[in-house]
Tab-separated table of C-alpha atoms in Angstrom:
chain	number	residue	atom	x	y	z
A	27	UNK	CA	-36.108	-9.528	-37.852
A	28	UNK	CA	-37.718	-10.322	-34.760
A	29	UNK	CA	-34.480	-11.994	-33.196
A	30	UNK	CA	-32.682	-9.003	-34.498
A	31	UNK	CA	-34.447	-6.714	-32.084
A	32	UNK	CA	-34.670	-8.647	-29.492
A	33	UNK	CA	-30.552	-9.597	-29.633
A	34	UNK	CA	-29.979	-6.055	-29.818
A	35	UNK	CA	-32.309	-4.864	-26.789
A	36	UNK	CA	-30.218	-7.470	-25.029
A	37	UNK	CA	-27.017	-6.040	-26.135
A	38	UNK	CA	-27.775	-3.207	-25.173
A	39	UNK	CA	-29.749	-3.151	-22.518
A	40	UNK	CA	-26.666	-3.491	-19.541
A	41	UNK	CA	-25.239	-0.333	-21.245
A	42	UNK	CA	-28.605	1.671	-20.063
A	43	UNK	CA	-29.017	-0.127	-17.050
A	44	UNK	CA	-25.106	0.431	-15.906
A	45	UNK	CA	-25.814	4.540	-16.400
A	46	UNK	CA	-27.676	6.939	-14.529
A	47	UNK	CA	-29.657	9.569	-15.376
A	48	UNK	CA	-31.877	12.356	-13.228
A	49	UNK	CA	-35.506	10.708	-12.679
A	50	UNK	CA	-38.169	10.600	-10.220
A	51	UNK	CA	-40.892	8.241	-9.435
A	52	UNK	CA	-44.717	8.761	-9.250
A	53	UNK	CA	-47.043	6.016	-8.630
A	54	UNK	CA	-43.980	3.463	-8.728
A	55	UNK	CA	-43.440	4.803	-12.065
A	56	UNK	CA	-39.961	5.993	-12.705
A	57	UNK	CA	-39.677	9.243	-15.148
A	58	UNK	CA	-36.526	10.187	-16.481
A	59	UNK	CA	-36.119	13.701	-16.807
A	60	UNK	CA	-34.069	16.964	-15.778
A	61	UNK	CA	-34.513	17.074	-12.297
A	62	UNK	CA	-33.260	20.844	-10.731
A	63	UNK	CA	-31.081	20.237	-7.737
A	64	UNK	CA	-31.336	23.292	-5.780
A	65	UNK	CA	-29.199	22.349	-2.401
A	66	UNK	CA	-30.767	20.465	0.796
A	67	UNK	CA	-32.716	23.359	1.979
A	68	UNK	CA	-35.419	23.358	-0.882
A	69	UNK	CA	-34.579	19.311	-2.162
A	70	UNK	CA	-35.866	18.616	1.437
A	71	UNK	CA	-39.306	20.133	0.290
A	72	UNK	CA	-39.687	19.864	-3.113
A	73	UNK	CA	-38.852	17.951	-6.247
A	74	UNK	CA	-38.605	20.418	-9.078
A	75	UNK	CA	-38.607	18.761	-12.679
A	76	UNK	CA	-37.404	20.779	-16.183
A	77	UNK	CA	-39.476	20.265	-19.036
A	78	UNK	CA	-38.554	22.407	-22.359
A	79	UNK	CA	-38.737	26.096	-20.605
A	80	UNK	CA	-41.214	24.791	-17.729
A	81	UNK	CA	-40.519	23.720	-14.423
A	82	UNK	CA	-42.827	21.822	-12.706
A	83	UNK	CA	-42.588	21.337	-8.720
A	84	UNK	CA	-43.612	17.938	-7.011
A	85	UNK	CA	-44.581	17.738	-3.040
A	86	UNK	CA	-43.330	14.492	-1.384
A	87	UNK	CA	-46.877	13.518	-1.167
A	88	UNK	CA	-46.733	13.549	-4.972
A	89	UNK	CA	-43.407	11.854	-6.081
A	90	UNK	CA	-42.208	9.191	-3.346
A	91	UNK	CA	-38.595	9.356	-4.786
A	92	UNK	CA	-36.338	11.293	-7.010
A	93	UNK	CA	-32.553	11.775	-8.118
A	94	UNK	CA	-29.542	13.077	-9.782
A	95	UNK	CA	-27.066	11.693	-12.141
A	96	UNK	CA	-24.136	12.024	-9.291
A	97	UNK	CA	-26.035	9.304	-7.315
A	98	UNK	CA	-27.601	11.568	-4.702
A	99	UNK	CA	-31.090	10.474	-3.902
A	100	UNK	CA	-33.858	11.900	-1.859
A	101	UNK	CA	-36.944	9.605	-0.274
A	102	UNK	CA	-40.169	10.515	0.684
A	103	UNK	CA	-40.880	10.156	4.097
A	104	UNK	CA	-42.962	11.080	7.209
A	105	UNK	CA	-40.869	12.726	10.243
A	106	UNK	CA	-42.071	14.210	13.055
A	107	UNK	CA	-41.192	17.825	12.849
A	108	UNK	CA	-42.355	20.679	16.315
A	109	UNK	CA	-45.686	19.289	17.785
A	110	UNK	CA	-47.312	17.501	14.039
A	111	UNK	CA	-46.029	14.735	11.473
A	112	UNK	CA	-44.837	15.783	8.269
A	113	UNK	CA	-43.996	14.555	4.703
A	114	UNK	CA	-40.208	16.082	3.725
A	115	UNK	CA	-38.055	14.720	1.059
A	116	UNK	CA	-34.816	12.701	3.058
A	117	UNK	CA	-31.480	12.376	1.336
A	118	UNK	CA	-30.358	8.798	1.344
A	119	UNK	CA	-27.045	8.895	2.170
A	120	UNK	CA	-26.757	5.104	2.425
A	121	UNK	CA	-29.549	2.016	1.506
A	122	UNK	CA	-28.823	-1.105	2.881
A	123	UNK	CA	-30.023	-3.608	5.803
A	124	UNK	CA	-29.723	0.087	7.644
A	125	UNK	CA	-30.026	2.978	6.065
A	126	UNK	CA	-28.982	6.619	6.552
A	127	UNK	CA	-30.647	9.695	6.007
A	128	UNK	CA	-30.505	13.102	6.422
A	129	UNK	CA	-32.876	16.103	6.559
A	130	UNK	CA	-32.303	20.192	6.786
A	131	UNK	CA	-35.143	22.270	7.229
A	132	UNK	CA	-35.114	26.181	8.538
A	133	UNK	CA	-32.693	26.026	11.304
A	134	UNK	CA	-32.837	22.287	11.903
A	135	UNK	CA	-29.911	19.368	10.527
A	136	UNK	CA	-30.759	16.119	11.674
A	137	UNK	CA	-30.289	12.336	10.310
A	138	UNK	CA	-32.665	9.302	10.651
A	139	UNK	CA	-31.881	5.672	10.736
A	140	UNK	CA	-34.116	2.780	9.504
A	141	UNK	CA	-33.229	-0.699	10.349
A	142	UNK	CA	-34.541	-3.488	8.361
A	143	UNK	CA	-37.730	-1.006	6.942
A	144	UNK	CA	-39.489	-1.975	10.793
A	145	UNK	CA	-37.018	0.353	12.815
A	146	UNK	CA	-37.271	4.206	11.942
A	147	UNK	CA	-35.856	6.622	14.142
A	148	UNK	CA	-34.611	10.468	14.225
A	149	UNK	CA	-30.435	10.443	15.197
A	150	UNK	CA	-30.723	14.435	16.706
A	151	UNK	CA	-27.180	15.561	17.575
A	152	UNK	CA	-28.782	15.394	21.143
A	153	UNK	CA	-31.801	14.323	22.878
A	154	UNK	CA	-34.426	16.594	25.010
A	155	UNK	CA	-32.880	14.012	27.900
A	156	UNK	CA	-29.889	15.652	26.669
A	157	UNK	CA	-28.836	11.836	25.217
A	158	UNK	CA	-25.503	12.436	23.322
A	159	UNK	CA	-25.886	10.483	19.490
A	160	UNK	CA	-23.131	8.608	20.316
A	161	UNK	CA	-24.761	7.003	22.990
A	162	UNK	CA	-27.884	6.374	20.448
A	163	UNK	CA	-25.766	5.177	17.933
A	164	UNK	CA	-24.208	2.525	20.278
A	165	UNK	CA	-27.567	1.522	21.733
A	166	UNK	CA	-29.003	1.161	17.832
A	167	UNK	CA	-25.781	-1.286	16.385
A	168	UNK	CA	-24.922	-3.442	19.973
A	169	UNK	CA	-25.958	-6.423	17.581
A	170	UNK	CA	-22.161	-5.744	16.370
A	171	UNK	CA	-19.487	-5.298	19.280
A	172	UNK	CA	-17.151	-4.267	16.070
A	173	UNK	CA	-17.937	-1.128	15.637
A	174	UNK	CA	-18.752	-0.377	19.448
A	175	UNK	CA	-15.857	1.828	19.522
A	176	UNK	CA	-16.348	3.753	15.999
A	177	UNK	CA	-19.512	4.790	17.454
A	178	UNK	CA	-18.096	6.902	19.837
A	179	UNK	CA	-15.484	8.651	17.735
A	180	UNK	CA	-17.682	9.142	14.202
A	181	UNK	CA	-18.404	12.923	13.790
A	182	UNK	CA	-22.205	14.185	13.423
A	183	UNK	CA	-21.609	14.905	9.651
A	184	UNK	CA	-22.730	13.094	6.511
A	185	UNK	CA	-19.589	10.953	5.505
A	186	UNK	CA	-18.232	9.680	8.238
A	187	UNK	CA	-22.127	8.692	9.566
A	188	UNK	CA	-22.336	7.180	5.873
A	189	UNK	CA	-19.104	5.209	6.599
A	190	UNK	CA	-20.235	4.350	9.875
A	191	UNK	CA	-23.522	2.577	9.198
A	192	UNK	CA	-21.740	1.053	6.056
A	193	UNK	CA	-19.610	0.020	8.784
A	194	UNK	CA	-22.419	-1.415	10.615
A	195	UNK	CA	-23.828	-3.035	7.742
A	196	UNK	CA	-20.459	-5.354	6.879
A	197	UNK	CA	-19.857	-5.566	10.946
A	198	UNK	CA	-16.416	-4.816	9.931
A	199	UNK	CA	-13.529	-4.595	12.761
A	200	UNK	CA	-11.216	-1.911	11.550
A	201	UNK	CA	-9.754	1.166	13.196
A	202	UNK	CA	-12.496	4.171	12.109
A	203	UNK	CA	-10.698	7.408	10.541
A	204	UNK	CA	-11.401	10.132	13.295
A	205	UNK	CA	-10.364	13.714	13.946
A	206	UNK	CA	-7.151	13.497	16.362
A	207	UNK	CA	-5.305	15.897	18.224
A	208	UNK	CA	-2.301	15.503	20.881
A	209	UNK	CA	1.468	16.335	22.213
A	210	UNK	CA	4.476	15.079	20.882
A	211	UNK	CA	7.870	14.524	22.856
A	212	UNK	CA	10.821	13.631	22.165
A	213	UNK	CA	14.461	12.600	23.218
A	214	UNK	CA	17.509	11.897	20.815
A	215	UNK	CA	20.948	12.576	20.459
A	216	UNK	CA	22.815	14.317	18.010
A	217	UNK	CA	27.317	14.770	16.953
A	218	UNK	CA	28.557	17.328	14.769
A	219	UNK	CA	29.758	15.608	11.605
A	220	UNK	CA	31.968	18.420	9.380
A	221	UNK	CA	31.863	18.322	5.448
A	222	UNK	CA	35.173	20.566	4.322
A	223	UNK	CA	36.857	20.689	1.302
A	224	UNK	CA	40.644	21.034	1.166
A	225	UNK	CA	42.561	23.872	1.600
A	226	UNK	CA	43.411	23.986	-2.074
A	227	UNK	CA	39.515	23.368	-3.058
A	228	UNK	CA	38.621	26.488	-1.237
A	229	UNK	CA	39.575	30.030	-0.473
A	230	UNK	CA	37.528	30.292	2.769
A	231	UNK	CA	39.852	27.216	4.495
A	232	UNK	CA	43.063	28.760	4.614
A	233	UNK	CA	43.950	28.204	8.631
A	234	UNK	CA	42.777	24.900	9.507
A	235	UNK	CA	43.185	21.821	7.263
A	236	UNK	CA	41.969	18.460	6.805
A	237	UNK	CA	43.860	16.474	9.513
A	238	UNK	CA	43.464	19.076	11.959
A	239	UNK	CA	39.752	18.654	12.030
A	240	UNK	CA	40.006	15.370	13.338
A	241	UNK	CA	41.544	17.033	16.850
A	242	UNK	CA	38.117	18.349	17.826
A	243	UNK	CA	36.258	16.427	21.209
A	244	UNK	CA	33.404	15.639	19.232
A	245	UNK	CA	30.873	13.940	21.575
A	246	UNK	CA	26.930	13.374	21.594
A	247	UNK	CA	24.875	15.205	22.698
A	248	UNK	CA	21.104	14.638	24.221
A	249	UNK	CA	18.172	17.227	23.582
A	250	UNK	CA	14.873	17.476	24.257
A	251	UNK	CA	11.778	18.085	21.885
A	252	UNK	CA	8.439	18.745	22.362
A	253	UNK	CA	5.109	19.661	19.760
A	254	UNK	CA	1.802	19.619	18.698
A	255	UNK	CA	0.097	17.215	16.289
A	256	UNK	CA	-3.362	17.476	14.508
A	257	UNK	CA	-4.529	14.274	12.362
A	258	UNK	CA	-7.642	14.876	10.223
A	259	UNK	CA	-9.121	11.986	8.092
A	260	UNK	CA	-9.908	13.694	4.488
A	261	UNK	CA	-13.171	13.398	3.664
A	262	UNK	CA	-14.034	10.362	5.885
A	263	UNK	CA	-11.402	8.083	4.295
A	264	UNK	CA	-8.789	6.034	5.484
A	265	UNK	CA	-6.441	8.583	4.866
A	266	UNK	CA	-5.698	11.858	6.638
A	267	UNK	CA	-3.586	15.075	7.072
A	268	UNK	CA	-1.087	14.698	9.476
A	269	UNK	CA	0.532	18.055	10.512
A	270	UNK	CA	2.991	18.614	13.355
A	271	UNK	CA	4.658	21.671	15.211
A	272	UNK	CA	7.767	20.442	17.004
A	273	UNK	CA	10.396	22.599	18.616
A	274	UNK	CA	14.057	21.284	19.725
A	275	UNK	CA	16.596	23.596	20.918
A	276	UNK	CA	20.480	22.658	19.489
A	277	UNK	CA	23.706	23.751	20.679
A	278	UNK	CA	27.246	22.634	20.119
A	279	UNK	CA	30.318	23.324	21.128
A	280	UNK	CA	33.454	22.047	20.001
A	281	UNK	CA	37.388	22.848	20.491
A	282	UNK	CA	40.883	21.536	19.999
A	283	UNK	CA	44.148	22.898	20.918
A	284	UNK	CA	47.327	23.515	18.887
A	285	UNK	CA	51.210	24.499	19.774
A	286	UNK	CA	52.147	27.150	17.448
A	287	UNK	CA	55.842	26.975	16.891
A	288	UNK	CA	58.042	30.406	16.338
């Protein structure tokens, strides 16, 4: 009976494992129970658990992790926040060699990078020196010329920062979805090309007739065109929305001439 169990904790075990369920973790002990999310605001400073009808609220000096069945996890960590250090909840938004997080308290957004768990620093939109996060960003990741460029083009916003450092992590060289704007132009040519029906298929064609089309000084014409484009990746992926506004002005003229006979 022994080997019983144990085959069938084994079984079983990479069915648990392979799910995920709310939890947080106290003393490296990891609880699994109904955690509330309740947005970034309050997740930032507290960690409230649901137990029966109670809810119980955790500081981050109290639980040093916690998270939700979608994935979304928030770390305990010290940041410096005004004049004095802090303890705040961080969302990871990605864990690997570097990591991404990010942190909204009353009137503040801001994300924080931590390189190889020796390296942790605050990525502010920009500096007191009035140091743009690009620049930051470049400065942090010039171990990888790859993504030298994506770090001028990735927008201050959770997903494409996420992508960006994931990015980082893999050193990959590939172009890096961005928000894109621009002008179009355009030069082409166009010739009239007539669809008729015959003069018995139709009641309206009761003049001209079949052959007599061909008489016309049809010609080519060259026009002009000029627009707007806007290219915006959806949700950080390697696709986008790619809308344009062109205008081209058309105008043709056309004529034969005919001896009437009487």
């Amino acid at each position: 009976m022994k080997h019983l169990t144990t085959f069938i904790l084994i079984l079983f075990f990479p069915l648990f494992s392979s799910g995920q369920d709310d939890y947080f973790v106290i003393d490296n002990v990891i609880n699994i129970m109904n955690v509330l999310d309740n947005g970034d605001l309050i997740n930032g400073r507290i960690c409230q658990v649901k137990t029966g009808r109670e809810i119980i609220e955790y500081t981050p000096y109290e639980v040093s992790e916690y998270g939700f069945k979608n994935g979304q996890v928030y770390v305990s960590k010290e940041i410096q926040l005004a004049d004095s250090a802090k303890r705040v909840f961080l969302e990871r938004l990605h864990n690997g060699e570097t990591s991404l997080y990010y942190y909204r308290g009353k009137g503040q957004k801001t994300f924080f990078i931590e390189k190889d768990s020796s390296l942790f620093v605050e990525l502010p939109k920009k500096t007191p020196a009035n140091e743009h996060y690009s620049e930051r960003l470049l400065s942090l990741t010039r171990d990888c010329q790859n993504v030298a460029d994506a770090s001028k083009l990735v927008a201050y916003n959770k997903k494409p920062l996420a992508k960006f450092i994931a990015r980082y992590n893999a050193c990959e060289l590939k172009p890096f979805p961005h928000f894109k704007y621009g002008i179009v132009a355009g030069f082409g040519f166009s010739k009239l090309v007539p669809s008729y029906k015959t003069h018995e298929e139709s009641k309206y064609m009761t003049i001209i007739r079949d052959s007599e089309f061909d008489y016309f000084d049809y010609e080519y014409d060259s026009k002009f065109s000029v627009g707007v484009f806007i290219d915006n990746p959806i949700l950080a992926s390697d696709f986008s929305i790619h809308t344009e506004l062109l205008f081209s002005q058309y105008k043709n003229s056309y004529s034969y001439t005919s001896e009437v006979k009487r």
